[in-house]
Amino acid sequence: MFLRRKHTQKDDSEQRDAKVIELRTAIGPLSGRCSLFCTDACLMRYLEARNWNVDKARKMLEETLKWRSTYKPEEIRWHEVAHEGETGKVSRASFHDRQGRTVLILRPGMQNTTSAENNIRHLVYLLENAIINLSEGQEQMSWLIDFTGFSLNTSVPIRTARDIIYILQSHYPERLAIAFLYNPPRFFEAFYKAVRYFLDPKTAQKVKFVYPKNKGSVEMMQLYFDIENLPNEFGGNATLKYDHEEFSRLMAQDDVKTAKFWGIDEKPYQIGNGHSVAPEPAPISQQAG
């Protein structure tokens, strides 16, 4: 009698590794920034997003490489988007979640501009910044969304929300671990129903609504965050204070780190009144493949 070998986690790991090798072979030789971007962890995220179908993951990854070669998110610098961040509508938190992941705080009630293109560019900059600040071994970030002051006047158009979702899902797959929407007003439900149409099921499962009077939802959020680190806007004990000038200094430092990682030669720039001033970044000879 033949005994069926017990399936183990080692088997799963070996199968995933084989898929990564298969995907790397399928996309062919890479150089420059494409090579830096396409780590094994990156390829694994694209495979995960396409249910480990190598051909679908390859197509998705190739679309991202094409997008990055034209949009050049790694070349966006804080001084280009600082005006979008004056109110702190999107910022990187000074704390991490319980898993040690980078946290982005979004405050749609602080919307201060109307340009969809600039809003998206600002968010893409902060996505890239969150990624460059991930701890070793971490591939995902958490989002906290505070609806204080949110109204129909400050909400982004459905079309802009759709474009943001497309970029997040298509070019940053499996980067979002969880997104907590804290105490959204009732009228937001209609907006979310329209937006949810553009979310794939895996992303939609990561979006959690939290209401202060709903004990279950609050406890769920506290599974992810230490209440002592969590700002009081999210039911925690900490104080959330956005200092644009201080945040600008932090972003300027991170811009140097980003340029070094991607092999971009650029001169340092000065910070004045919360704004950065710099020449346009000049890529060195190493280019995207």
Coordinates of N, CA, C and O in Angstrom, one line a residue, residues 39 41 96-97 99-102 130-140 175 257 261:
T39 N 13.0 42.4 -7.4 CA 13.5 41.4 -6.4 C 12.7 40.2 -6.4 O 11.5 40.2 -6.9
A41 N 11.1 39.1 -3.8 CA 10.0 39.5 -3.0 C 9.0 40.3 -3.9 O 7.7 40.1 -3.7
H96 N 4.8 52.6 14.0 CA 4.5 51.4 13.2 C 3.3 50.6 13.8 O 2.9 50.9 14.9
D97 N 2.8 49.7 13.0 CA 1.7 48.9 13.5 C 2.4 47.7 14.3 O 3.6 47.7 14.5
Q99 N 3.0 44.8 13.7 CA 3.8 43.9 12.9 C 5.1 44.7 12.4 O 5.9 44.1 11.7
G100 N 5.3 45.9 12.8 CA 6.4 46.7 12.5 C 6.3 47.3 11.1 O 7.4 47.7 10.5
R101 N 5.1 47.4 10.5 CA 5.0 47.9 9.2 C 4.8 49.5 9.2 O 4.3 50.1 10.2
T102 N 5.3 50.1 8.1 CA 5.1 51.5 7.9 C 3.6 51.8 7.9 O 2.8 51.1 7.3
A130 N 7.0 55.4 1.8 CA 6.7 54.3 2.8 C 7.4 53.0 2.5 O 7.9 52.4 3.4
I131 N 7.6 52.7 1.2 CA 8.2 51.5 0.8 C 9.7 51.5 1.1 O 10.3 50.6 1.6
I132 N 10.4 52.7 0.8 CA 11.8 52.8 1.1 C 12.1 52.8 2.6 O 13.2 52.5 3.0
N133 N 11.0 53.0 3.4 CA 11.2 53.0 4.9 C 10.7 51.7 5.5 O 10.6 51.6 6.7
L134 N 10.3 50.7 4.7 CA 9.9 49.5 5.3 C 11.1 48.8 5.9 O 12.2 48.8 5.4
S135 N 10.8 48.1 7.0 CA 11.9 47.4 7.7 C 12.3 46.2 6.9 O 11.5 45.7 6.0
E136 N 13.4 45.7 7.1 CA 13.9 44.5 6.3 C 13.0 43.3 6.5 O 12.6 43.0 7.6
G137 N 12.6 42.7 5.4 CA 11.7 41.6 5.5 C 10.2 42.0 5.4 O 9.3 41.1 5.2
Q138 N 9.9 43.3 5.5 CA 8.5 43.8 5.3 C 8.3 44.2 3.9 O 9.1 44.9 3.3
E139 N 7.1 43.8 3.4 CA 6.7 44.2 2.1 C 5.4 45.0 2.0 O 5.0 45.5 1.0
Q140 N 4.8 45.1 3.2 CA 3.5 45.8 3.2 C 3.4 47.0 4.2 O 4.2 47.1 5.1
R175 N 1.0 45.5 -1.6 CA 1.7 46.5 -0.7 C 0.8 46.9 0.5 O 1.3 47.3 1.5
K257 N 18.1 59.4 0.5 CA 18.2 57.9 0.6 C 17.6 57.3 -0.6 O 18.1 56.3 -1.1
F261 N 19.5 54.8 -3.4 CA 19.0 53.5 -3.6 C 18.8 53.2 -5.1 O 19.2 52.2 -5.7

